[in-house]
N, C-alpha and C. Protein backbone atom coordinates (compact mmCIF):
# COMPACT_ATOMS: atom_id res chain seq x y z
N MET A 1 -16.38 2.51 5.69
CA MET A 1 -16.71 1.93 4.59
C MET A 1 -16.16 3.66 3.72
N ALA A 2 -15.70 3.51 2.79
CA ALA A 2 -15.10 3.64 2.02
C ALA A 2 -16.00 5.01 0.42
N LYS A 3 -15.62 5.82 0.53
CA LYS A 3 -17.03 7.53 0.01
C LYS A 3 -15.47 8.46 -1.09
N PRO A 4 -16.57 9.12 -1.86
CA PRO A 4 -16.21 9.90 -2.40
C PRO A 4 -14.58 10.74 -2.16
N LEU A 5 -13.34 11.04 -2.01
CA LEU A 5 -13.09 12.27 -1.71
C LEU A 5 -13.92 13.81 -1.71
N VAL A 6 -14.81 13.76 -3.09
CA VAL A 6 -15.74 14.75 -3.22
C VAL A 6 -16.72 14.94 -2.11
N GLN A 7 -16.84 13.70 -1.49
CA GLN A 7 -17.83 14.38 -0.15
C GLN A 7 -17.09 14.82 0.86
N LEU A 8 -16.46 14.66 1.53
CA LEU A 8 -15.14 14.95 2.79
C LEU A 8 -16.36 16.49 2.97
N ARG A 9 -16.31 16.73 3.91
CA ARG A 9 -16.55 18.68 3.92
C ARG A 9 -15.65 18.69 4.71
N PRO A 10 -15.16 20.28 4.77
CA PRO A 10 -13.59 20.80 5.35
C PRO A 10 -13.60 20.46 6.39
N GLY A 11 -12.40 20.43 6.50
CA GLY A 11 -12.26 19.97 7.72
C GLY A 11 -11.80 18.28 8.55
N GLU A 12 -12.41 17.50 7.02
CA GLU A 12 -12.38 16.00 7.68
C GLU A 12 -11.71 15.55 7.34
N GLU A 13 -10.71 14.41 7.63
CA GLU A 13 -9.62 13.63 7.20
C GLU A 13 -10.25 12.07 6.70
N GLY A 14 -9.28 11.67 5.59
CA GLY A 14 -9.47 10.26 5.28
C GLY A 14 -8.68 10.21 5.40
N THR A 15 -8.71 8.40 4.60
CA THR A 15 -7.20 7.86 4.78
C THR A 15 -7.62 7.35 3.23
N VAL A 16 -6.67 7.24 2.58
CA VAL A 16 -6.45 7.03 0.53
C VAL A 16 -7.05 5.14 0.79
N VAL A 17 -7.87 5.09 0.04
CA VAL A 17 -8.91 3.61 0.26
C VAL A 17 -7.87 2.97 -1.50
N SER A 18 -8.33 3.80 -2.34
CA SER A 18 -7.92 2.84 -3.72
C SER A 18 -8.32 4.18 -4.40
N ILE A 19 -7.97 4.63 -5.68
CA ILE A 19 -7.84 5.41 -6.88
C ILE A 19 -9.14 4.82 -8.00
N ALA A 20 -10.32 4.38 -8.16
CA ALA A 20 -11.11 4.13 -9.67
C ALA A 20 -10.69 5.11 -10.77
N ALA A 21 -9.71 5.06 -11.21
CA ALA A 21 -9.14 5.69 -13.16
C ALA A 21 -8.26 5.03 -13.24
N GLY A 22 -7.94 5.33 -14.52
CA GLY A 22 -7.61 4.67 -15.48
C GLY A 22 -6.36 5.30 -15.27
N ARG A 23 -5.05 3.98 -15.92
CA ARG A 23 -3.69 4.09 -15.85
C ARG A 23 -2.65 5.75 -15.93
N GLY A 24 -3.39 6.65 -16.39
CA GLY A 24 -2.66 7.95 -16.48
C GLY A 24 -3.20 8.68 -15.50
N LEU A 25 -3.90 8.26 -15.27
CA LEU A 25 -5.08 9.41 -14.10
C LEU A 25 -4.75 8.10 -12.84
N TYR A 26 -4.89 7.31 -12.60
CA TYR A 26 -3.72 6.21 -11.35
C TYR A 26 -2.22 7.25 -10.98
N ARG A 27 -1.81 7.03 -12.49
CA ARG A 27 0.00 7.30 -12.08
C ARG A 27 -0.48 9.29 -11.25
N ARG A 28 -0.76 9.61 -12.42
CA ARG A 28 -0.56 11.72 -11.66
C ARG A 28 -1.03 11.55 -10.89
N LEU A 29 -2.37 10.37 -9.95
CA LEU A 29 -2.76 11.11 -8.89
C LEU A 29 -1.57 10.21 -7.81
N LEU A 30 -0.74 8.69 -7.89
CA LEU A 30 0.35 8.85 -7.28
C LEU A 30 1.61 9.09 -7.19
N GLU A 31 1.48 10.39 -8.47
CA GLU A 31 2.56 10.71 -7.99
C GLU A 31 2.31 12.50 -7.31
N LEU A 32 1.48 12.67 -7.09
CA LEU A 32 1.00 13.91 -6.69
C LEU A 32 0.71 13.61 -4.66
N GLY A 33 0.92 11.75 -4.97
CA GLY A 33 1.10 12.35 -3.42
C GLY A 33 -0.11 11.20 -3.04
N LEU A 34 -1.30 11.14 -3.35
CA LEU A 34 -2.46 10.62 -2.98
C LEU A 34 -2.14 8.75 -2.79
N THR A 35 -1.02 7.66 -2.14
CA THR A 35 -0.97 6.88 -2.53
C THR A 35 -1.82 5.97 -1.81
N PRO A 36 -2.27 4.92 -2.08
CA PRO A 36 -3.60 4.41 -0.38
C PRO A 36 -2.88 4.32 0.12
N ASN A 37 -3.41 4.64 1.16
CA ASN A 37 -2.67 4.34 3.06
C ASN A 37 -2.84 5.69 3.53
N ALA A 38 -2.50 6.30 2.57
CA ALA A 38 -1.90 8.11 2.96
C ALA A 38 -3.26 9.65 3.48
N ARG A 39 -2.62 9.61 4.48
CA ARG A 39 -4.01 10.56 5.17
C ARG A 39 -4.24 12.24 3.94
N VAL A 40 -5.35 12.73 3.83
CA VAL A 40 -5.37 13.25 3.15
C VAL A 40 -7.16 14.47 4.08
N LYS A 41 -6.63 15.21 4.20
CA LYS A 41 -7.53 16.38 4.61
C LYS A 41 -8.31 17.01 4.11
N VAL A 42 -9.20 17.74 3.88
CA VAL A 42 -10.06 18.52 3.27
C VAL A 42 -9.91 20.62 3.65
N VAL A 43 -9.03 21.22 2.57
CA VAL A 43 -9.22 22.20 3.38
C VAL A 43 -10.06 23.04 2.12
N HIS A 44 -10.64 22.52 1.04
CA HIS A 44 -11.81 23.71 0.82
C HIS A 44 -12.66 22.91 -0.53
N ASN A 45 -13.56 22.66 0.07
CA ASN A 45 -14.93 21.95 -1.13
C ASN A 45 -16.24 22.59 -1.08
N ASP A 46 -16.88 23.82 -1.02
CA ASP A 46 -17.93 24.00 -0.98
C ASP A 46 -18.68 23.48 -2.25
N GLY A 47 -18.43 22.97 -3.00
CA GLY A 47 -19.86 22.26 -3.85
C GLY A 47 -19.63 22.81 -4.77
N TRP A 48 -18.51 23.14 -5.87
CA TRP A 48 -17.95 23.75 -7.04
C TRP A 48 -16.83 23.85 -6.78
N GLY A 49 -16.43 24.10 -8.20
CA GLY A 49 -15.34 24.47 -8.24
C GLY A 49 -14.55 23.21 -7.96
N PRO A 50 -13.37 23.26 -7.08
CA PRO A 50 -11.58 21.70 -7.42
C PRO A 50 -11.96 22.26 -6.04
N VAL A 51 -11.65 20.47 -5.66
CA VAL A 51 -11.70 20.41 -4.03
C VAL A 51 -10.38 20.59 -4.29
N VAL A 52 -9.92 21.38 -2.53
CA VAL A 52 -7.83 21.86 -2.71
C VAL A 52 -7.76 20.96 -1.19
N VAL A 53 -7.22 19.93 -1.31
CA VAL A 53 -6.97 19.02 0.14
C VAL A 53 -5.61 19.37 0.41
N GLU A 54 -4.99 18.58 1.27
CA GLU A 54 -3.43 18.66 2.09
C GLU A 54 -3.39 17.48 2.76
N ILE A 55 -2.26 17.26 1.54
CA ILE A 55 -1.38 15.62 2.42
C ILE A 55 0.01 15.79 1.62
N ARG A 56 0.14 15.07 3.46
CA ARG A 56 1.10 15.17 3.56
C ARG A 56 2.43 16.70 3.40
N GLY A 57 1.40 17.78 3.96
CA GLY A 57 2.28 18.93 3.95
C GLY A 57 2.11 19.93 2.56
N ALA A 58 1.61 19.00 2.13
CA ALA A 58 1.36 19.33 0.29
C ALA A 58 0.21 20.50 0.38
N ARG A 59 -0.88 20.89 -0.04
CA ARG A 59 -2.05 21.35 -0.29
C ARG A 59 -2.04 21.34 -2.49
N ILE A 60 -2.62 20.38 -2.70
CA ILE A 60 -2.84 20.75 -3.81
C ILE A 60 -5.25 20.51 -4.70
N ALA A 61 -5.26 20.78 -5.67
CA ALA A 61 -5.95 21.11 -5.88
C ALA A 61 -6.50 20.40 -6.62
N LEU A 62 -7.85 19.58 -7.04
CA LEU A 62 -8.44 18.83 -7.49
C LEU A 62 -9.70 18.98 -7.95
N GLY A 63 -9.83 18.60 -9.75
CA GLY A 63 -11.04 19.17 -10.26
C GLY A 63 -11.88 18.09 -9.88
N ARG A 64 -13.08 18.28 -9.76
CA ARG A 64 -14.54 17.61 -9.23
C ARG A 64 -14.36 16.35 -9.45
N GLY A 65 -14.12 15.62 -11.12
CA GLY A 65 -13.98 14.05 -11.27
C GLY A 65 -12.76 14.20 -10.54
N VAL A 66 -12.75 14.20 -10.43
CA VAL A 66 -10.73 14.19 -10.11
C VAL A 66 -11.00 13.40 -8.88
N ALA A 67 -11.43 14.30 -7.85
CA ALA A 67 -11.55 14.10 -6.00
C ALA A 67 -12.59 12.97 -6.55
N ALA A 68 -13.77 13.33 -7.29
CA ALA A 68 -14.95 11.77 -7.12
C ALA A 68 -14.62 10.16 -7.73
N LYS A 69 -12.40 9.76 -8.64
CA LYS A 69 -12.20 8.97 -8.35
C LYS A 69 -11.45 8.29 -7.18
N VAL A 70 -11.08 9.62 -6.56
CA VAL A 70 -10.32 8.96 -5.02
C VAL A 70 -11.39 8.42 -4.54
N LEU A 71 -11.45 7.33 -3.04
CA LEU A 71 -11.98 6.78 -3.10
C LEU A 71 -11.11 6.21 -1.35
N VAL A 72 -12.03 7.47 -0.28
CA VAL A 72 -11.85 7.41 1.44
C VAL A 72 -12.01 7.02 2.30
N SER A 73 -11.52 6.29 3.05
CA SER A 73 -12.44 5.66 4.21
C SER A 73 -11.99 6.39 5.19
């Protein structure tokens, strides 16, 4: 069952299922490597501030609103 990336705890991993965003944000996230079927691992998510994820060997910080639009399973 898919859930927003923002709900994962540090250390948890997921596979990107879809991105519920407009064209501009969707394209930006694709450019950052958040493509369908990509594996992501949450590095930092303490309930406020950015969500830091590791994807394809790189760490990126996403705002909580953006992370809520990325659905993972």
